PDB file of C-alpha atoms in Angstrom:
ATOM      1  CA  UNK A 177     102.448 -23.107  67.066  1.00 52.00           C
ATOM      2  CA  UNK A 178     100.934 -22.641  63.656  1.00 74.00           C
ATOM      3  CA  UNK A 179      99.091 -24.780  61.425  1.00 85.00           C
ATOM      4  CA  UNK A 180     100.605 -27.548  59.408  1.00 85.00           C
ATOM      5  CA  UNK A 181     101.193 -27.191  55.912  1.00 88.00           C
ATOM      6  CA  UNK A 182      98.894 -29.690  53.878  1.00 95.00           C
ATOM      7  CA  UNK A 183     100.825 -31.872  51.397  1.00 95.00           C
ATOM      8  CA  UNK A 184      98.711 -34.850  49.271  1.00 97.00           C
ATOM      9  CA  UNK A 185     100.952 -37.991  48.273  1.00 97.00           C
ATOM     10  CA  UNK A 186      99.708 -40.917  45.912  1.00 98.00           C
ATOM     11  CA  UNK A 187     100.839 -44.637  47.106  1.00 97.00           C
ATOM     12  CA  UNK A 188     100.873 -46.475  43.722  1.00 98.00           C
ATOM     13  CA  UNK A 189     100.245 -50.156  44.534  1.00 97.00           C
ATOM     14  CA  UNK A 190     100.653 -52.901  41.288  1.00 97.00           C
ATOM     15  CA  UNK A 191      99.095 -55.869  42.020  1.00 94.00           C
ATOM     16  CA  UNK A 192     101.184 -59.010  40.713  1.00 94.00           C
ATOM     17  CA  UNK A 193     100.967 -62.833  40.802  1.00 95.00           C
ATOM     18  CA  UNK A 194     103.285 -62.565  44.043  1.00 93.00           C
ATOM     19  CA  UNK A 195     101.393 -59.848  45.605  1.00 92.00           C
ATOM     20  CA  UNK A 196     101.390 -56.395  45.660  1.00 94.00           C
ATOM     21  CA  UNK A 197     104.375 -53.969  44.895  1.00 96.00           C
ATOM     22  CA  UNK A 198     104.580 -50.326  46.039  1.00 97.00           C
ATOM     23  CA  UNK A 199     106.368 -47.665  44.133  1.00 97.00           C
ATOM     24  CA  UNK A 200     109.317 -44.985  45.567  1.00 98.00           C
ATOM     25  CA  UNK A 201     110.602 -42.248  44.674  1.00 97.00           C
ATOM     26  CA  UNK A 202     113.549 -40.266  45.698  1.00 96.00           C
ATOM     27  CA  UNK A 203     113.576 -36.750  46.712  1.00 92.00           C
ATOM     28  CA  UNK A 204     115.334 -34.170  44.689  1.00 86.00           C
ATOM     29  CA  UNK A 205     117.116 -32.698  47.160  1.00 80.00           C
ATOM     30  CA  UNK A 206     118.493 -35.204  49.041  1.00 85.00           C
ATOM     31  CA  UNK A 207     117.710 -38.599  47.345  1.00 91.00           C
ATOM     32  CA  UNK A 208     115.935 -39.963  50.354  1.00 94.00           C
ATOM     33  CA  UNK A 209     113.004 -42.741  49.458  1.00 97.00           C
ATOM     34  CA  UNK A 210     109.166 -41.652  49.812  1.00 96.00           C
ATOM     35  CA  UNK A 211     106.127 -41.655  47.775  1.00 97.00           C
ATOM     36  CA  UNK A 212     105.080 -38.870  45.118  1.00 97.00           C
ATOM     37  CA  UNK A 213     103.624 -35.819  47.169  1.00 95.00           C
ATOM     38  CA  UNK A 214     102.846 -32.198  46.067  1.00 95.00           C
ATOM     39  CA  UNK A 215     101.108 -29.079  47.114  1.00 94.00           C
ATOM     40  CA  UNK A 216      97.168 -28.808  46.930  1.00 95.00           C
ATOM     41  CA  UNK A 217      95.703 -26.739  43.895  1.00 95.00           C
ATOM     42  CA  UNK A 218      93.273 -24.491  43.971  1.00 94.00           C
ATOM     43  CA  UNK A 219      90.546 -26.183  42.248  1.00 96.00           C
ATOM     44  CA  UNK A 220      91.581 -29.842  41.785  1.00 96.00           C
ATOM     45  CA  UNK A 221      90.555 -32.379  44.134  1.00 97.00           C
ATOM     46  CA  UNK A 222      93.346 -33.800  46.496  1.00 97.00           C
ATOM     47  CA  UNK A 223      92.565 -37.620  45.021  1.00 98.00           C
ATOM     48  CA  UNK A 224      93.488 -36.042  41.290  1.00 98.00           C
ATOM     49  CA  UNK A 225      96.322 -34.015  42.319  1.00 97.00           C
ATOM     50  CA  UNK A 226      97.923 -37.268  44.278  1.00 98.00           C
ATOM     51  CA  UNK A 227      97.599 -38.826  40.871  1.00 98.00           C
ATOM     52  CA  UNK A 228      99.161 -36.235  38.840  1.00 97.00           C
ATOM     53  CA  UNK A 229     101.910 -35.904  41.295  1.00 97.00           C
ATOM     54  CA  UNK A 230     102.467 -39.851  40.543  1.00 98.00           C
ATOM     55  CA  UNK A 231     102.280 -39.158  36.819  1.00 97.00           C
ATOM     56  CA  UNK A 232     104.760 -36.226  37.181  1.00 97.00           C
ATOM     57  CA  UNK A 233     107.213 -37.969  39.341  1.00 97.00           C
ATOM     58  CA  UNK A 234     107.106 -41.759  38.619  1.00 97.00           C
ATOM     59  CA  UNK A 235     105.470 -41.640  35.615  1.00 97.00           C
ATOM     60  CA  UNK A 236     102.788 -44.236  36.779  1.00 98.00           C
ATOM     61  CA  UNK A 237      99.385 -43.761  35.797  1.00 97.00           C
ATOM     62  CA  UNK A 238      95.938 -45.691  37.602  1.00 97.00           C
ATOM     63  CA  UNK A 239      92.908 -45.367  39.496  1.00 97.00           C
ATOM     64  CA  UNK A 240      93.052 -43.018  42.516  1.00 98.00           C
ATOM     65  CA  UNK A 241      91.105 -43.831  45.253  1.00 97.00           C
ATOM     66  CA  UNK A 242      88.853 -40.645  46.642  1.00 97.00           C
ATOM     67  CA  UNK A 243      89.188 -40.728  50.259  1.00 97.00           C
ATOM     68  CA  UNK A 244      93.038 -40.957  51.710  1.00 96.00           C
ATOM     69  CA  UNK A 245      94.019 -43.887  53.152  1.00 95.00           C
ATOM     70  CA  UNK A 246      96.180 -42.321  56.360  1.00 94.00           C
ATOM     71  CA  UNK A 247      98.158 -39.340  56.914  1.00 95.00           C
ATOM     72  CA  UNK A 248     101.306 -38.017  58.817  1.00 94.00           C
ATOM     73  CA  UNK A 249     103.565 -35.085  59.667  1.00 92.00           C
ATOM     74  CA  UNK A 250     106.844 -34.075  58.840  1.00 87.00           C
ATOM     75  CA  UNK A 251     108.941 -31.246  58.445  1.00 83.00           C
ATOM     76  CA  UNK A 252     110.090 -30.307  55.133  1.00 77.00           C
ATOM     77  CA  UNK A 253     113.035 -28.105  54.196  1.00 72.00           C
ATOM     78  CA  UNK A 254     112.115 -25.193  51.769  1.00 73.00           C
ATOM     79  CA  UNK A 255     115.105 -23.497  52.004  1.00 70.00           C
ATOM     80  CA  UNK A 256     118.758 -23.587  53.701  1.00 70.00           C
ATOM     81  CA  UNK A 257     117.609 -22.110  56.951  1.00 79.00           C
ATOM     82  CA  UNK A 258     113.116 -22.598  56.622  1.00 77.00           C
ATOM     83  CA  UNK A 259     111.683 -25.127  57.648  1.00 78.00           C
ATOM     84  CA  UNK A 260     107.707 -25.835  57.497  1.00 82.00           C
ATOM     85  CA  UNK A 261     105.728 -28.644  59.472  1.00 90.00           C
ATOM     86  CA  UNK A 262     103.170 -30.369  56.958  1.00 89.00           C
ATOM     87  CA  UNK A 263     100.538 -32.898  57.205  1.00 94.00           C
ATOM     88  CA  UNK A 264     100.408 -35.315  54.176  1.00 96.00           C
ATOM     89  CA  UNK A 265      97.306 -36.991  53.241  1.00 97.00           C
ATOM     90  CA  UNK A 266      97.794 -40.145  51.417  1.00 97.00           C
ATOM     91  CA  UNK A 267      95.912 -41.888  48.582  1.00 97.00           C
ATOM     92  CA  UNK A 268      96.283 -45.160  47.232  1.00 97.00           C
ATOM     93  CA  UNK A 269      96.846 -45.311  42.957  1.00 98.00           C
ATOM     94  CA  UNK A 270      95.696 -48.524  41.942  1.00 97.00           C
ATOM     95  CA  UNK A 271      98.645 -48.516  38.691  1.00 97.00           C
ATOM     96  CA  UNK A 272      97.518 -49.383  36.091  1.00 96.00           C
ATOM     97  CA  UNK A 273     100.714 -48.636  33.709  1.00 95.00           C
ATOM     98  CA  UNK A 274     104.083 -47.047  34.044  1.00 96.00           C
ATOM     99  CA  UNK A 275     105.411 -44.989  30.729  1.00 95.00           C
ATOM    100  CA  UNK A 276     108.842 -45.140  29.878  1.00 94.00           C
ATOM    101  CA  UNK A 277     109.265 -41.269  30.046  1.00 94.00           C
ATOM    102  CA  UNK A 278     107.845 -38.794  32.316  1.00 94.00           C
ATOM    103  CA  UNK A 279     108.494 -34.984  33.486  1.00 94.00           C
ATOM    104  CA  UNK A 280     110.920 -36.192  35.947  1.00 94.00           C
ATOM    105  CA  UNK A 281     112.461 -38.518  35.494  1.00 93.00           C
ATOM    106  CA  UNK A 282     115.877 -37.207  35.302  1.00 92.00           C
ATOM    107  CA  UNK A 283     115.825 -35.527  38.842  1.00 94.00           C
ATOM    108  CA  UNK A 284     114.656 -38.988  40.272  1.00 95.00           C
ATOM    109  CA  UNK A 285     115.086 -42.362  40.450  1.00 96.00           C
ATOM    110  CA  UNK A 286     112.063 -45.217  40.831  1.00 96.00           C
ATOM    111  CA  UNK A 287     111.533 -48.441  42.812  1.00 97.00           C
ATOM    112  CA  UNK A 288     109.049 -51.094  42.389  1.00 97.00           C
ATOM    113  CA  UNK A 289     109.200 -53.056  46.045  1.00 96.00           C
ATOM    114  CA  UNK A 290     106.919 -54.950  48.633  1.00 94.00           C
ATOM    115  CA  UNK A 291     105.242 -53.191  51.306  1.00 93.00           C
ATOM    116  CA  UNK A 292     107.454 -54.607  53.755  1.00 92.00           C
ATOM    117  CA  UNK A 293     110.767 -53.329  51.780  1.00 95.00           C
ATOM    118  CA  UNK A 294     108.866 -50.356  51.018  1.00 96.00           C
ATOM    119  CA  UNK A 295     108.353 -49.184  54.564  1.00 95.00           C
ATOM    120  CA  UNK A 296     112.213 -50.123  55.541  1.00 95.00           C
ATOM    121  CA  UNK A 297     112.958 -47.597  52.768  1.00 96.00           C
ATOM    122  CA  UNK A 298     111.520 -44.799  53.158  1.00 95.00           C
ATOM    123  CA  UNK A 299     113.116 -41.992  55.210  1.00 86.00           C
ATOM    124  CA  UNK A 300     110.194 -41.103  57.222  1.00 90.00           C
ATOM    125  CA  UNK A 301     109.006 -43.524  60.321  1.00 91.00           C
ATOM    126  CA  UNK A 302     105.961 -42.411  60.298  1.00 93.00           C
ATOM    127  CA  UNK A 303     105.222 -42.620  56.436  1.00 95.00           C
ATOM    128  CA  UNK A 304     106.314 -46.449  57.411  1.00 95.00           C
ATOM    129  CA  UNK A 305     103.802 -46.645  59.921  1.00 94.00           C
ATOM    130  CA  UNK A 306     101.344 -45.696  57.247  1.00 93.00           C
ATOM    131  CA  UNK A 307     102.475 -48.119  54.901  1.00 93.00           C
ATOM    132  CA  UNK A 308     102.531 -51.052  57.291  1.00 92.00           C
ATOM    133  CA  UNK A 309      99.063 -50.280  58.607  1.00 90.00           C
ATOM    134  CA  UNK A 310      97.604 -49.803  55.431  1.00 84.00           C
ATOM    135  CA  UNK A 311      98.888 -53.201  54.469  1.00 81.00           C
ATOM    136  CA  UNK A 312      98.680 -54.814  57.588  1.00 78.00           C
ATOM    137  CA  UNK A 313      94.587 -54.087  57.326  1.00 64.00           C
ATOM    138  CA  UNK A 314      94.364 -54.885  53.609  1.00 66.00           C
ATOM    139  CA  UNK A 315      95.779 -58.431  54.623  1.00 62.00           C
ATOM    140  CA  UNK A 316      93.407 -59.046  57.462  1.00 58.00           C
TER     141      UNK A 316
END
């Protein structure tokens, strides 16, 4: 079987008076729920490009932490009939502010949520696992 395809994703977290809230997006395609996620660039740092994925996507801007927080596989559809097995590492965005325009925000829509609604959301189990073992440690 050959290698994964490596994907980086940004979790933007807001912490609020009522505790934290985690931002979705949909997916162009299909309009499923999931966090911001791109392909690596040659020469910028996985952290920074999680970050300018969530800029690019959500429009949310923060502090990115350096080392990912969890990973997981899925397949993604490039085309009608390819298909390509990816690993995603994933890095928590501390948000710090949210503009009211961004580059794409016309081919998706946003969704400021708990962690708990969060990972009943998204489309991908084990992105949910991430999410509620990420939070489920940050609580203890």
């Amino acid at each position: 079987m050959s290698t994964p395809l490596k994907q980086v994703a940004a979790l933007p977290v807001a912490e609020t008076k009522d505790g934290p809230l985690v931002l979705l997006v949909t997916t162009r395609g299909r309009g499923r729920w999931t966090i911001p996620r791109g392909w690596p660039k040659l020469g910028v740092a996985d952290a920074d490009l999680a970050a300018r994925e969530a800029a690019e996507e959500a429009g949310v801007e923060g502090e990115v932490d350096a080392r990912p927080l969890g990973a997981f596989d899925y397949t993604k559809r490039l085309h009608l009939f390819s298909w390509a097995k990816c690993t995603v590492d994933v890095y928590l965005l501390h948000a710090r502010c949210q503009y009211l325009d961004w580059p794409e925000k016309s081919a998706r829509k946003i969704l400021w949520v708990s962690p708990e609604e969060a990972a009943s959301l998204v489309a991908d189990g084990k992105l949910a696992a991430v999410l509620r073992d990420f939070f489920r440690l940050k609580a203890a």
